[in-house]
Short mmCIF file of C-alpha atoms and ligand atoms in Angstrom, two decimals:
data_model
loop_
_atom_site.label_atom_id
_atom_site.label_comp_id
_atom_site.label_asym_id
_atom_site.label_seq_id
_atom_site.Cartn_x
_atom_site.Cartn_y
_atom_site.Cartn_z
CA UNK A 1 86.34 -14.02 43.27
CA UNK A 2 87.37 -11.34 45.75
CA UNK A 3 90.66 -9.47 45.44
CA UNK A 4 92.96 -7.97 48.00
CA UNK A 5 92.99 -4.53 46.40
CA UNK A 6 92.12 -1.50 48.45
CA UNK A 7 91.01 1.81 47.04
CA UNK A 8 93.28 4.84 47.35
CA UNK A 9 90.59 7.43 47.94
CA UNK A 10 92.87 10.35 47.05
CA UNK A 11 93.49 9.05 43.55
CA UNK A 12 90.43 6.80 43.11
CA UNK A 13 92.77 4.04 42.02
CA UNK A 14 93.08 0.51 43.32
CA UNK A 15 96.25 -0.09 45.30
CA UNK A 16 98.37 -1.91 44.56
CA UNK A 17 97.52 -1.33 40.91
CA UNK A 18 96.70 -4.80 39.57
CA UNK A 19 98.99 -5.65 36.69
CA UNK A 20 97.77 -6.15 34.11
CA UNK A 21 94.56 -4.33 35.02
CA UNK A 22 92.04 -6.81 33.79
CA UNK A 23 88.33 -7.06 34.39
CA UNK A 24 86.44 -10.28 34.68
CA UNK A 25 85.13 -11.04 31.21
CA UNK A 26 81.81 -12.35 29.96
CA UNK A 27 83.37 -15.71 28.92
CA UNK A 28 84.99 -15.98 32.37
CA UNK A 29 81.62 -15.48 34.08
CA UNK A 30 79.89 -17.87 31.70
CA UNK A 31 82.72 -20.36 32.22
CA UNK A 32 82.27 -20.47 35.99
CA UNK A 33 79.45 -22.99 35.46
CA UNK A 34 80.95 -26.21 34.18
CA UNK A 35 78.74 -29.21 33.41
CA UNK A 36 75.95 -27.70 35.47
CA UNK A 37 78.15 -26.95 38.50
CA UNK A 38 79.41 -23.59 39.74
CA UNK A 39 82.09 -24.33 42.31
CA UNK A 40 82.40 -20.71 43.49
CA UNK A 41 79.11 -18.77 43.46
CA UNK A 42 79.11 -15.52 41.50
CA UNK A 43 78.81 -12.32 43.56
CA UNK A 44 76.86 -9.43 42.06
CA UNK A 45 75.62 -6.17 43.61
CA UNK A 46 73.99 -3.14 42.10
CA UNK A 47 75.98 0.08 41.82
CA UNK A 48 74.86 3.41 40.42
CA UNK A 49 77.60 5.86 41.41
CA UNK A 50 81.36 6.06 41.18
CA UNK A 51 82.02 5.95 44.92
CA UNK A 52 79.80 2.96 45.53
CA UNK A 53 81.45 1.20 42.59
CA UNK A 54 84.87 1.85 44.14
CA UNK A 55 83.77 0.39 47.46
CA UNK A 56 81.91 -2.64 46.09
CA UNK A 57 84.22 -3.56 43.21
CA UNK A 58 86.90 -5.43 45.21
CA UNK A 59 84.27 -7.75 46.66
CA UNK A 60 82.24 -8.52 43.55
CA UNK A 61 82.49 -10.46 40.33
CA UNK A 62 79.85 -8.31 38.66
CA UNK A 63 78.40 -4.85 39.23
CA UNK A 64 74.91 -4.34 37.88
CA UNK A 65 73.82 -0.83 37.01
CA UNK A 66 70.21 -1.77 37.63
CA UNK A 67 67.22 0.26 36.54
CA UNK A 68 66.26 -0.01 40.22
CA UNK A 69 68.16 3.29 40.32
CA UNK A 70 64.78 4.76 39.37
CA UNK A 71 63.51 4.11 42.88
CA UNK A 72 66.78 4.08 44.83
CA UNK A 73 68.41 7.22 43.37
CA UNK A 74 65.55 9.17 41.83
CA UNK A 75 62.60 8.33 44.10
CA UNK A 76 60.48 7.20 41.16
CA UNK A 77 57.49 4.93 41.83
CA UNK A 78 58.79 2.12 39.58
CA UNK A 79 61.42 1.40 36.94
CA UNK A 80 59.05 2.34 34.12
CA UNK A 81 60.09 6.03 33.83
CA UNK A 82 63.83 5.27 33.77
CA UNK A 83 65.48 6.54 30.58
CA UNK A 84 68.38 5.41 28.43
CA UNK A 85 70.14 8.68 29.30
CA UNK A 86 69.98 7.86 33.03
CA UNK A 87 71.34 4.36 32.44
CA UNK A 88 74.19 5.66 30.29
CA UNK A 89 75.20 8.36 32.80
CA UNK A 90 75.20 5.98 35.77
CA UNK A 91 76.75 3.14 33.77
CA UNK A 92 79.70 5.35 32.81
CA UNK A 93 80.16 6.39 36.46
CA UNK A 94 80.25 2.76 37.62
CA UNK A 95 82.75 1.81 34.93
CA UNK A 96 84.95 4.74 36.02
CA UNK A 97 84.81 3.57 39.60
CA UNK A 98 85.60 -0.10 39.04
CA UNK A 99 88.58 -2.06 37.86
CA UNK A 100 87.91 -5.68 38.50
CA UNK A 101 84.19 -6.47 38.14
CA UNK A 102 82.31 -7.12 34.95
CA UNK A 103 79.87 -4.20 34.60
CA UNK A 104 76.40 -4.88 33.23
CA UNK A 105 73.89 -2.11 32.49
CA UNK A 106 70.12 -2.62 32.53
CA UNK A 107 68.22 -1.75 29.37
CA UNK A 108 65.38 0.51 30.54
CA UNK A 109 61.72 -0.08 29.75
CA UNK A 110 60.84 1.01 26.22
CA UNK A 111 64.39 0.84 24.89
CA UNK A 112 64.37 -2.72 23.54
CA UNK A 113 60.98 -4.43 23.43
CA UNK A 114 59.75 -3.19 20.04
CA UNK A 115 62.23 -5.16 17.92
CA UNK A 116 65.69 -6.72 17.93
CA UNK A 117 66.84 -3.75 15.85
CA UNK A 118 65.59 -1.26 18.44
CA UNK A 119 67.37 -3.32 21.11
CA UNK A 120 70.62 -3.27 19.12
CA UNK A 121 70.52 0.53 18.74
CA UNK A 122 69.92 1.00 22.48
CA UNK A 123 72.38 -1.66 23.64
CA UNK A 124 75.18 -0.46 21.36
CA UNK A 125 74.66 3.07 22.67
CA UNK A 126 74.95 1.75 26.24
CA UNK A 127 78.19 -0.08 25.49
CA UNK A 128 79.69 2.89 23.60
CA UNK A 129 78.75 5.55 26.17
CA UNK A 130 79.52 3.59 29.33
CA UNK A 131 82.37 1.21 28.56
CA UNK A 132 80.33 -1.60 30.16
CA UNK A 133 80.71 -5.07 28.66
CA UNK A 134 77.14 -6.32 28.72
CA UNK A 135 73.48 -5.37 29.02
CA UNK A 136 70.60 -6.92 30.93
CA UNK A 137 67.03 -7.12 29.71
CA UNK A 138 63.85 -8.52 31.19
CA UNK A 139 61.71 -11.21 29.60
CA UNK A 140 61.72 -14.81 28.46
CA UNK A 141 60.25 -16.38 25.34
CA UNK A 142 59.18 -12.99 23.97
CA UNK A 143 62.77 -11.73 24.20
CA UNK A 144 64.58 -14.85 22.94
CA UNK A 145 64.90 -13.55 19.38
CA UNK A 146 66.34 -10.28 20.71
CA UNK A 147 68.84 -12.09 22.93
CA UNK A 148 70.04 -14.11 19.92
CA UNK A 149 70.15 -10.99 17.71
CA UNK A 150 72.27 -9.01 20.17
CA UNK A 151 74.56 -11.92 21.05
CA UNK A 152 75.26 -12.64 17.38
CA UNK A 153 76.26 -8.99 16.94
CA UNK A 154 78.76 -8.74 19.77
CA UNK A 155 76.53 -7.63 22.63
CA UNK A 156 76.51 -10.02 25.59
CA UNK A 157 73.14 -10.27 27.26
CA UNK A 158 72.19 -11.14 30.80
CA UNK A 159 68.53 -12.15 30.81
CA UNK A 160 66.02 -11.76 33.68
CA UNK A 161 62.99 -13.99 34.35
CA UNK A 162 60.45 -14.62 37.10
CA UNK A 163 59.40 -11.36 38.72
CA UNK A 164 60.27 -8.81 36.06
CA UNK A 165 59.71 -5.34 37.61
CA UNK A 166 59.29 -3.58 34.25
CA UNK A 167 56.14 -5.70 33.79
CA UNK A 168 54.63 -4.46 37.08
CA UNK A 169 51.55 -3.12 35.30
CA UNK A 170 50.85 -6.55 33.79
CA UNK A 171 51.75 -8.46 36.97
CA UNK A 172 49.78 -6.17 39.28
CA UNK A 173 52.56 -5.90 41.86
CA UNK A 174 55.89 -7.22 43.05
CA UNK A 175 54.75 -10.47 44.68
CA UNK A 176 56.67 -13.73 44.19
CA UNK A 177 55.96 -15.59 40.96
CA UNK A 178 55.43 -19.25 40.18
CA UNK A 179 52.82 -20.18 42.76
CA UNK A 180 50.68 -22.17 40.30
CA UNK A 181 51.56 -24.95 37.85
CA UNK A 182 50.95 -22.77 34.78
CA UNK A 183 53.16 -19.96 36.04
CA UNK A 184 55.85 -22.45 37.04
CA UNK A 185 55.86 -23.97 33.54
CA UNK A 186 55.98 -20.49 31.98
CA UNK A 187 59.01 -19.43 34.05
CA UNK A 188 60.85 -22.62 33.10
CA UNK A 189 59.98 -22.14 29.43
CA UNK A 190 61.09 -18.48 29.61
CA UNK A 191 64.42 -19.45 31.18
CA UNK A 192 65.09 -22.19 28.62
CA UNK A 193 64.20 -19.86 25.73
CA UNK A 194 66.64 -17.08 26.68
CA UNK A 195 69.35 -19.58 27.65
CA UNK A 196 68.99 -21.36 24.31
CA UNK A 197 69.09 -17.95 22.60
CA UNK A 198 72.55 -17.34 24.07
CA UNK A 199 72.31 -15.21 27.22
CA UNK A 200 75.56 -15.55 29.19
CA UNK A 201 73.81 -15.45 32.55
CA UNK A 202 70.27 -15.33 33.83
CA UNK A 203 68.78 -13.39 36.75
CA UNK A 204 65.95 -15.25 38.47
CA UNK A 205 63.96 -12.84 40.61
CA UNK A 206 61.19 -13.44 43.15
CA UNK A 207 60.13 -17.01 42.43
CA UNK A 208 59.26 -19.85 44.77
CA UNK A 209 62.47 -21.68 45.56
CA UNK A 210 61.88 -25.03 43.77
CA UNK A 211 61.49 -23.14 40.48
CA UNK A 212 64.83 -21.37 40.97
CA UNK A 213 66.45 -24.73 41.62
CA UNK A 214 64.78 -26.33 38.60
CA UNK A 215 65.82 -23.44 36.33
CA UNK A 216 69.40 -23.59 37.63
CA UNK A 217 69.51 -27.29 36.75
CA UNK A 218 67.81 -26.76 33.40
CA UNK A 219 70.04 -24.08 31.89
CA UNK A 220 73.72 -24.27 30.99
CA UNK A 221 74.51 -20.63 31.82
CA UNK A 222 74.92 -19.37 35.40
CA UNK A 223 71.77 -18.27 37.21
CA UNK A 224 71.91 -15.26 39.53
CA UNK A 225 69.23 -15.32 42.20
CA UNK A 226 67.41 -12.55 44.01
CA UNK A 227 64.56 -13.78 46.16
CA UNK A 228 65.22 -17.17 44.59
CA UNK A 229 67.55 -19.80 46.13
CA UNK A 230 71.05 -20.29 47.55
CA UNK A 231 71.32 -23.06 44.95
CA UNK A 232 71.49 -20.51 42.15
CA UNK A 233 74.95 -20.11 40.63
CA UNK A 234 75.27 -16.63 42.12
CA UNK A 235 73.35 -13.95 44.00
CA UNK A 236 72.50 -10.30 43.49
CA UNK A 237 71.01 -7.70 45.82
CA UNK A 238 70.39 -4.00 45.53
CA UNK A 239 73.42 -2.70 47.45
CA UNK A 240 71.41 -0.08 49.36
CA UNK A 241 68.99 -2.80 50.58
CA UNK A 242 71.85 -5.01 51.72
CA UNK A 243 73.57 -2.07 53.43
CA UNK A 244 70.43 -1.18 55.40
CA UNK A 245 69.76 2.23 53.86
CA UNK A 246 66.01 1.76 53.98
CA UNK A 247 63.71 1.14 56.93
CA UNK A 248 61.72 -1.49 55.05
CA UNK A 249 63.53 -4.77 54.44
CA UNK A 250 61.86 -6.99 51.85
CA UNK A 251 61.70 -10.68 52.75
CA UNK A 252 64.43 -11.66 50.29
CA UNK A 253 66.93 -9.11 51.62
CA UNK A 254 69.42 -9.73 54.39
CA UNK A 255 70.74 -6.53 55.95
CA UNK A 256 74.52 -6.79 56.18
CA UNK A 257 74.88 -3.23 57.49
CA UNK A 258 72.95 -0.35 59.05
CA UNK A 259 73.76 2.55 56.77
CA UNK A 260 70.57 4.45 57.62
CA UNK A 261 71.51 4.56 61.31
CA UNK A 262 75.12 5.50 60.55
CA UNK A 263 74.05 8.40 58.29
CA UNK A 264 71.40 9.58 60.71
CA UNK A 265 73.85 9.50 63.62
CA UNK A 266 76.53 11.40 61.68
CA UNK A 267 74.07 14.01 60.41
CA UNK A 268 72.70 14.45 63.94
CA UNK A 269 76.20 14.91 65.39
CA UNK A 270 77.00 17.48 62.67
CA UNK A 271 73.79 19.40 63.37
CA UNK A 272 74.53 19.43 67.11
CA UNK A 273 78.05 20.78 66.53
CA UNK A 274 76.87 23.47 64.11
CA UNK A 275 74.14 24.63 66.50
CA UNK A 276 76.62 24.70 69.39
CA UNK A 277 79.19 26.55 67.22
CA UNK A 278 81.65 23.78 68.04
CA UNK A 279 82.20 23.11 64.34
CA UNK A 280 84.38 24.21 62.63
CA UNK A 281 87.23 24.34 65.13
CA UNK A 282 90.68 25.72 64.44
CA UNK A 283 91.58 22.36 62.89
CA UNK A 284 89.05 22.88 60.11
CA UNK A 285 89.63 26.60 59.45
CA UNK A 286 92.33 28.54 57.60
CA UNK A 287 94.41 30.99 59.64
CA UNK A 288 96.74 33.73 58.51
CA UNK A 289 100.30 32.51 58.14
CA UNK A 290 102.46 34.21 60.78
O1 LIG B 301 67.37 -3.27 38.56
C1 LIG B 301 67.91 -4.06 39.34
O2 LIG B 301 68.52 -3.68 40.34
C2 LIG B 301 67.78 -5.48 39.04
C3 LIG B 301 68.25 -6.44 40.09
C4 LIG B 301 67.39 -6.37 41.28
C5 LIG B 301 68.38 -7.81 39.56
O3 LIG B 301 67.33 -5.83 38.01
#
């Protein structure tokens, strides 16, 4: 559901100011899938900073403050070291920079797996400190009780099955999941378990396509694919991947821009001007008033 708002960069406000200023809600997202059909696919991108949120918000239904910020923003080797403090700081920035999209914040590794009670303490902190409306957590059958516990206590949960990056040490890497019959059955069982437990939407990451299609048909809530299938009820990508910030493009990513080249070109032009003393010119300097 795109809007026609633009962002006034001097005030950081959408113009014209939508009235009443209303974000997409969890029930509205959940309600986009009716009797197994989502007429208009849901658009989700990751955002970690206020300026990216401002730019992406008008085009998206949902902004995900993913724990992928560990690699993308902090240069960490995986999402494992990401902390609750990082998620809260970036979640609050994305909420400040957006007006229309539903904002969902990832629960970082170690903040929810021990018990539903631990998950509630972490998730409620995320909602209080960020203003986001929902959290995302990874896992299937093992997390079903937690999904039900949070949902029953006012915390909407987006679940995440298939390739779950926080489990990289168990999985042994980031390869696609579901290549054998046992793994396929497990992913389906995981998806059903968290859907039955009440998640409002379900990310399916890095699975062979027929599994993504089967899961989408099997669960009542919308599925959001990444490395999954166009038949999912929506799609998500890491914004920096989609914008072409990195040289390496994973198979499941389509580059819709070439941000790396644009930044490199601009930085090179700046360096040339500085070295030639052709920047700043009179236009960028302050002169005495005559
Ligand atoms: O952390 C993240 O960015 C994610 C998406 C890739 C789904 O979980």
